[in-house]
Amino acid sequence: MKERLTDAGYALAWAAVRRMPERAADALGRRVADTTWRRRGPAVLQLEANLARVVPDAGPERLRELSRQGMRSYLRYWTESFRLPVWSPERIERGVGVEGIE
């Protein structure tokens, strides 16, 4: 049952986010990330524990900010993944930067 609910949630998000204006979808992703981050659930606490290992000189305040940025990055990944099917080739090209291709 849990798997079915998870599948349904992804399907709903996939359908809804790709139909939203891009700015609205981005804002929604940030809101979900910030809400998840503020709740300080096990995933956020694990993220902070991981960050503490790779940024050992970061104090608690810095770790919290890094974890907030990490959650926003993660939700941006999902937002972009859900929207990718409706992006034009031009939109994709605008979002990619290539350096040192020669």
PDB file of C-alpha atoms in Angstrom:
ATOM      1  CA  MET A   1       0.000   0.000   0.000  1.00  0.00           C
ATOM      2  CA  LYS A   2       2.836   2.395   0.868  1.00  0.00           C
ATOM      3  CA  GLU A   3       4.443   1.812  -2.545  1.00  0.00           C
ATOM      4  CA  ARG A   4       1.163   2.552  -4.307  1.00  0.00           C
ATOM      5  CA  LEU A   5       0.780   5.808  -2.411  1.00  0.00           C
ATOM      6  CA  THR A   6       4.357   6.771  -3.226  1.00  0.00           C
ATOM      7  CA  ASP A   7       3.807   5.965  -6.913  1.00  0.00           C
ATOM      8  CA  ALA A   8       0.591   7.981  -6.933  1.00  0.00           C
ATOM      9  CA  GLY A   9       2.365  10.924  -5.291  1.00  0.00           C
ATOM     10  CA  TYR A  10       5.106  10.946  -7.916  1.00  0.00           C
ATOM     11  CA  ALA A  11       2.564  10.633 -10.727  1.00  0.00           C
ATOM     12  CA  LEU A  12       0.567  13.537  -9.334  1.00  0.00           C
ATOM     13  CA  ALA A  13       3.663  15.692  -8.921  1.00  0.00           C
ATOM     14  CA  TRP A  14       4.888  14.758 -12.397  1.00  0.00           C
ATOM     15  CA  ALA A  15       1.574  15.758 -13.952  1.00  0.00           C
ATOM     16  CA  ALA A  16       1.073  18.933 -11.925  1.00  0.00           C
ATOM     17  CA  VAL A  17       4.591  20.387 -11.942  1.00  0.00           C
ATOM     18  CA  ARG A  18       5.125  20.039 -15.668  1.00  0.00           C
ATOM     19  CA  ARG A  19       1.889  21.944 -16.342  1.00  0.00           C
ATOM     20  CA  MET A  20       2.746  24.810 -14.012  1.00  0.00           C
ATOM     21  CA  PRO A  21       4.504  27.962 -15.168  1.00  0.00           C
ATOM     22  CA  GLU A  22       8.210  27.498 -14.550  1.00  0.00           C
ATOM     23  CA  ARG A  23       8.461  30.249 -11.937  1.00  0.00           C
ATOM     24  CA  ALA A  24       5.539  28.779 -10.011  1.00  0.00           C
ATOM     25  CA  ALA A  25       7.068  25.301 -10.131  1.00  0.00           C
ATOM     26  CA  ASP A  26      10.401  26.669  -8.875  1.00  0.00           C
ATOM     27  CA  ALA A  27       8.665  28.532  -6.038  1.00  0.00           C
ATOM     28  CA  LEU A  28       6.749  25.403  -5.080  1.00  0.00           C
ATOM     29  CA  GLY A  29       9.965  23.383  -5.011  1.00  0.00           C
ATOM     30  CA  ARG A  30      11.608  25.937  -2.715  1.00  0.00           C
ATOM     31  CA  ARG A  31       8.577  25.937  -0.437  1.00  0.00           C
ATOM     32  CA  VAL A  32       8.551  22.139  -0.167  1.00  0.00           C
ATOM     33  CA  ALA A  33      12.314  22.129   0.470  1.00  0.00           C
ATOM     34  CA  ASP A  34      12.082  24.803   3.156  1.00  0.00           C
ATOM     35  CA  THR A  35       9.119  23.127   4.855  1.00  0.00           C
ATOM     36  CA  THR A  36      10.895  19.778   4.871  1.00  0.00           C
ATOM     37  CA  TRP A  37      14.041  21.416   6.186  1.00  0.00           C
ATOM     38  CA  ARG A  38      12.198  23.252   8.991  1.00  0.00           C
ATOM     39  CA  ARG A  39      10.575  20.013  10.180  1.00  0.00           C
ATOM     40  CA  ARG A  40      14.056  18.621  10.907  1.00  0.00           C
ATOM     41  CA  GLY A  41      13.085  15.054  10.098  1.00  0.00           C
ATOM     42  CA  PRO A  42      15.486  12.105   9.863  1.00  0.00           C
ATOM     43  CA  ALA A  43      16.523  12.905   6.274  1.00  0.00           C
ATOM     44  CA  VAL A  44      17.530  16.473   7.155  1.00  0.00           C
ATOM     45  CA  LEU A  45      19.366  15.346  10.285  1.00  0.00           C
ATOM     46  CA  GLN A  46      21.246  12.732   8.231  1.00  0.00           C
ATOM     47  CA  LEU A  47      22.116  15.363   5.636  1.00  0.00           C
ATOM     48  CA  GLU A  48      23.561  17.562   8.385  1.00  0.00           C
ATOM     49  CA  ALA A  49      25.526  14.634   9.815  1.00  0.00           C
ATOM     50  CA  ASN A  50      26.952  13.958   6.348  1.00  0.00           C
ATOM     51  CA  LEU A  51      27.780  17.631   5.851  1.00  0.00           C
ATOM     52  CA  ALA A  52      29.520  17.732   9.243  1.00  0.00           C
ATOM     53  CA  ARG A  53      31.889  15.043   7.975  1.00  0.00           C
ATOM     54  CA  VAL A  54      32.788  16.883   4.755  1.00  0.00           C
ATOM     55  CA  VAL A  55      32.823  20.377   6.294  1.00  0.00           C
ATOM     56  CA  PRO A  56      34.326  19.584   9.716  1.00  0.00           C
ATOM     57  CA  ASP A  57      35.031  23.223  10.633  1.00  0.00           C
ATOM     58  CA  ALA A  58      31.372  24.260  10.123  1.00  0.00           C
ATOM     59  CA  GLY A  59      29.498  25.163  13.272  1.00  0.00           C
ATOM     60  CA  PRO A  60      25.840  24.309  13.871  1.00  0.00           C
ATOM     61  CA  GLU A  61      24.559  27.480  12.223  1.00  0.00           C
ATOM     62  CA  ARG A  62      26.645  26.899   9.069  1.00  0.00           C
ATOM     63  CA  LEU A  63      25.550  23.247   8.913  1.00  0.00           C
ATOM     64  CA  ARG A  64      21.912  24.307   9.105  1.00  0.00           C
ATOM     65  CA  GLU A  65      22.420  26.753   6.228  1.00  0.00           C
ATOM     66  CA  LEU A  66      24.250  24.132   4.164  1.00  0.00           C
ATOM     67  CA  SER A  67      21.477  21.607   4.783  1.00  0.00           C
ATOM     68  CA  ARG A  68      18.867  24.175   3.746  1.00  0.00           C
ATOM     69  CA  GLN A  69      20.761  24.800   0.517  1.00  0.00           C
ATOM     70  CA  GLY A  70      21.103  21.049   0.019  1.00  0.00           C
ATOM     71  CA  MET A  71      17.361  20.503   0.402  1.00  0.00           C
ATOM     72  CA  ARG A  72      16.646  23.280  -2.074  1.00  0.00           C
ATOM     73  CA  SER A  73      19.094  21.734  -4.530  1.00  0.00           C
ATOM     74  CA  TYR A  74      17.448  18.331  -4.146  1.00  0.00           C
ATOM     75  CA  LEU A  75      13.968  19.720  -4.765  1.00  0.00           C
ATOM     76  CA  ARG A  76      15.251  21.735  -7.735  1.00  0.00           C
ATOM     77  CA  TYR A  77      16.530  18.442  -9.174  1.00  0.00           C
ATOM     78  CA  TRP A  78      13.050  16.892  -8.867  1.00  0.00           C
ATOM     79  CA  THR A  79      11.311  19.983 -10.230  1.00  0.00           C
ATOM     80  CA  GLU A  80      13.574  20.021 -13.271  1.00  0.00           C
ATOM     81  CA  SER A  81      13.169  16.266 -13.745  1.00  0.00           C
ATOM     82  CA  PHE A  82       9.389  16.590 -13.725  1.00  0.00           C
ATOM     83  CA  ARG A  83       9.483  19.527 -16.159  1.00  0.00           C
ATOM     84  CA  LEU A  84      12.060  18.124 -18.584  1.00  0.00           C
ATOM     85  CA  PRO A  85       9.500  16.501 -20.929  1.00  0.00           C
ATOM     86  CA  VAL A  86       7.914  19.893 -21.683  1.00  0.00           C
ATOM     87  CA  TRP A  87      11.148  21.828 -22.153  1.00  0.00           C
ATOM     88  CA  SER A  88      12.076  22.806 -25.672  1.00  0.00           C
ATOM     89  CA  PRO A  89      15.567  22.086 -26.987  1.00  0.00           C
ATOM     90  CA  GLU A  90      16.226  25.836 -26.733  1.00  0.00           C
ATOM     91  CA  ARG A  91      15.212  25.861 -23.057  1.00  0.00           C
ATOM     92  CA  ILE A  92      17.535  22.954 -22.361  1.00  0.00           C
ATOM     93  CA  GLU A  93      20.417  24.679 -24.168  1.00  0.00           C
ATOM     94  CA  ARG A  94      19.871  27.860 -22.119  1.00  0.00           C
ATOM     95  CA  GLY A  95      20.240  25.814 -18.939  1.00  0.00           C
ATOM     96  CA  VAL A  96      23.527  24.165 -19.914  1.00  0.00           C
ATOM     97  CA  GLY A  97      26.926  25.787 -19.759  1.00  0.00           C
ATOM     98  CA  VAL A  98      29.916  24.101 -21.371  1.00  0.00           C
ATOM     99  CA  GLU A  99      33.491  25.161 -20.701  1.00  0.00           C
ATOM    100  CA  GLY A 100      36.688  23.791 -22.122  1.00  0.00           C
ATOM    101  CA  ILE A 101      35.027  21.718 -24.834  1.00  0.00           C
ATOM    102  CA  GLU A 102      37.979  22.205 -27.136  1.00  0.00           C
TER     103      GLU A 102
END
